[in-house]
mmCIF file of C-alpha atoms in Angstrom:
data_model
loop_
_atom_site.group_PDB
_atom_site.id
_atom_site.type_symbol
_atom_site.label_atom_id
_atom_site.label_comp_id
_atom_site.label_asym_id
_atom_site.label_seq_id
_atom_site.Cartn_x
_atom_site.Cartn_y
_atom_site.Cartn_z
ATOM 1 C CA UNK A 1 5.780 -5.562 15.074
ATOM 2 C CA UNK A 2 2.552 -5.714 15.016
ATOM 3 C CA UNK A 3 0.192 -6.233 17.849
ATOM 4 C CA UNK A 4 -3.742 -5.373 18.335
ATOM 5 C CA UNK A 5 -6.314 -6.366 20.189
ATOM 6 C CA UNK A 6 -8.442 -5.792 16.724
ATOM 7 C CA UNK A 7 -7.397 -5.638 12.885
ATOM 8 C CA UNK A 8 -9.911 -4.546 10.624
ATOM 9 C CA UNK A 9 -8.846 -6.165 7.343
ATOM 10 C CA UNK A 10 -10.272 -4.503 4.588
ATOM 11 C CA UNK A 11 -10.662 -8.196 1.688
ATOM 12 C CA UNK A 12 -9.722 -7.285 -1.712
ATOM 13 C CA UNK A 13 -11.010 -10.909 -2.425
ATOM 14 C CA UNK A 14 -12.649 -13.536 -0.242
ATOM 15 C CA UNK A 15 -13.659 -17.445 -1.267
ATOM 16 C CA UNK A 16 -14.769 -20.360 1.148
ATOM 17 C CA UNK A 17 -12.045 -22.341 -0.132
ATOM 18 C CA UNK A 18 -8.856 -19.958 -1.767
ATOM 19 C CA UNK A 19 -8.610 -17.903 1.974
ATOM 20 C CA UNK A 20 -8.082 -13.904 1.503
ATOM 21 C CA UNK A 21 -6.051 -12.375 -1.207
ATOM 22 C CA UNK A 22 -4.828 -9.798 -3.021
ATOM 23 C CA UNK A 23 -4.100 -8.084 -6.161
ATOM 24 C CA UNK A 24 -0.050 -6.672 -5.126
ATOM 25 C CA UNK A 25 2.734 -9.238 -3.952
ATOM 26 C CA UNK A 26 3.171 -6.298 -0.727
ATOM 27 C CA UNK A 27 -0.409 -5.366 -0.039
ATOM 28 C CA UNK A 28 -0.286 -10.087 1.129
ATOM 29 C CA UNK A 29 2.927 -9.393 2.981
ATOM 30 C CA UNK A 30 1.603 -6.013 4.919
ATOM 31 C CA UNK A 31 -1.612 -7.515 5.599
ATOM 32 C CA UNK A 32 -0.095 -11.592 6.390
ATOM 33 C CA UNK A 33 1.621 -8.940 8.828
ATOM 34 C CA UNK A 34 -1.307 -7.843 10.585
ATOM 35 C CA UNK A 35 -3.067 -10.270 10.945
ATOM 36 C CA UNK A 36 -0.349 -12.647 12.837
ATOM 37 C CA UNK A 37 -0.266 -9.397 15.020
ATOM 38 C CA UNK A 38 -4.129 -9.212 15.821
ATOM 39 C CA UNK A 39 -5.975 -11.612 17.810
ATOM 40 C CA UNK A 40 -9.141 -10.737 16.109
ATOM 41 C CA UNK A 41 -9.634 -10.176 11.869
ATOM 42 C CA UNK A 42 -12.521 -8.592 10.608
ATOM 43 C CA UNK A 43 -12.675 -8.900 6.634
ATOM 44 C CA UNK A 44 -14.747 -5.704 5.783
ATOM 45 C CA UNK A 45 -16.087 -7.041 1.960
ATOM 46 C CA UNK A 46 -18.774 -5.990 -0.394
ATOM 47 C CA UNK A 47 -20.610 -8.504 -2.307
ATOM 48 C CA UNK A 48 -18.427 -7.878 -5.486
ATOM 49 C CA UNK A 49 -15.627 -9.229 -3.633
ATOM 50 C CA UNK A 50 -17.439 -12.153 -2.339
ATOM 51 C CA UNK A 51 -16.971 -15.748 -4.044
ATOM 52 C CA UNK A 52 -13.243 -14.077 -5.917
ATOM 53 C CA UNK A 53 -9.485 -15.047 -6.004
ATOM 54 C CA UNK A 54 -6.977 -13.157 -6.407
ATOM 55 C CA UNK A 55 -3.430 -14.463 -7.586
ATOM 56 C CA UNK A 56 -1.239 -13.185 -4.215
ATOM 57 C CA UNK A 57 -2.902 -15.724 -1.370
ATOM 58 C CA UNK A 58 -2.722 -13.628 2.148
ATOM 59 C CA UNK A 59 -4.181 -16.160 5.149
ATOM 60 C CA UNK A 60 -6.851 -18.625 4.987
ATOM 61 C CA UNK A 61 -10.436 -17.753 5.605
ATOM 62 C CA UNK A 62 -9.919 -18.851 9.158
ATOM 63 C CA UNK A 63 -7.391 -16.407 9.939
ATOM 64 C CA UNK A 64 -11.186 -14.250 9.880
ATOM 65 C CA UNK A 65 -13.021 -14.232 13.217
ATOM 66 C CA UNK A 66 -16.136 -11.580 11.777
ATOM 67 C CA UNK A 67 -17.348 -10.554 8.370
ATOM 68 C CA UNK A 68 -18.674 -7.532 7.831
ATOM 69 C CA UNK A 69 -21.017 -6.111 4.843
ATOM 70 C CA UNK A 70 -23.730 -5.316 3.302
ATOM 71 C CA UNK A 71 -26.915 -5.556 4.348
ATOM 72 C CA UNK A 72 -27.786 -6.638 0.723
ATOM 73 C CA UNK A 73 -25.803 -9.409 0.129
ATOM 74 C CA UNK A 74 -28.271 -12.941 0.171
ATOM 75 C CA UNK A 75 -28.361 -15.577 3.044
ATOM 76 C CA UNK A 76 -27.422 -17.843 -0.397
ATOM 77 C CA UNK A 77 -24.007 -16.138 -0.760
ATOM 78 C CA UNK A 78 -23.115 -16.190 2.448
ATOM 79 C CA UNK A 79 -23.787 -19.724 3.765
ATOM 80 C CA UNK A 80 -20.208 -21.110 2.918
ATOM 81 C CA UNK A 81 -19.016 -18.387 5.094
ATOM 82 C CA UNK A 82 -21.299 -19.257 7.900
ATOM 83 C CA UNK A 83 -20.938 -22.707 7.588
ATOM 84 C CA UNK A 84 -17.181 -22.436 8.025
ATOM 85 C CA UNK A 85 -18.264 -20.664 11.889
ATOM 86 C CA UNK A 86 -17.504 -16.982 10.768
ATOM 87 C CA UNK A 87 -19.657 -14.732 12.661
ATOM 88 C CA UNK A 88 -21.601 -12.168 10.028
ATOM 89 C CA UNK A 89 -22.419 -9.242 10.732
ATOM 90 C CA UNK A 90 -24.618 -6.903 8.214
ATOM 91 C CA UNK A 91 -24.056 -3.157 8.482
ATOM 92 C CA UNK A 92 -25.837 -0.766 6.442
ATOM 93 C CA UNK A 93 -22.741 1.702 6.145
ATOM 94 C CA UNK A 94 -20.437 -1.320 4.593
#
């Protein structure tokens, strides 16, 4: 049982239609539980992981409150995520 105000979630694969996914079933179960117990979820994702999908679905993209990525990620690449209502934060350390 986990209860958190804010979850900083490392994202393996993120796709606007598929959602959050990972390559490992156990990891999917853990991430799903953490998301369920969190008031807000911050997805931490690099450019290489955007618009990709892995075999195991974690959650819909609607589970994310914020998306943190590098400032070098283009506006074009982020447009679908902005259209879904995600708040995008570009961090030079991402």
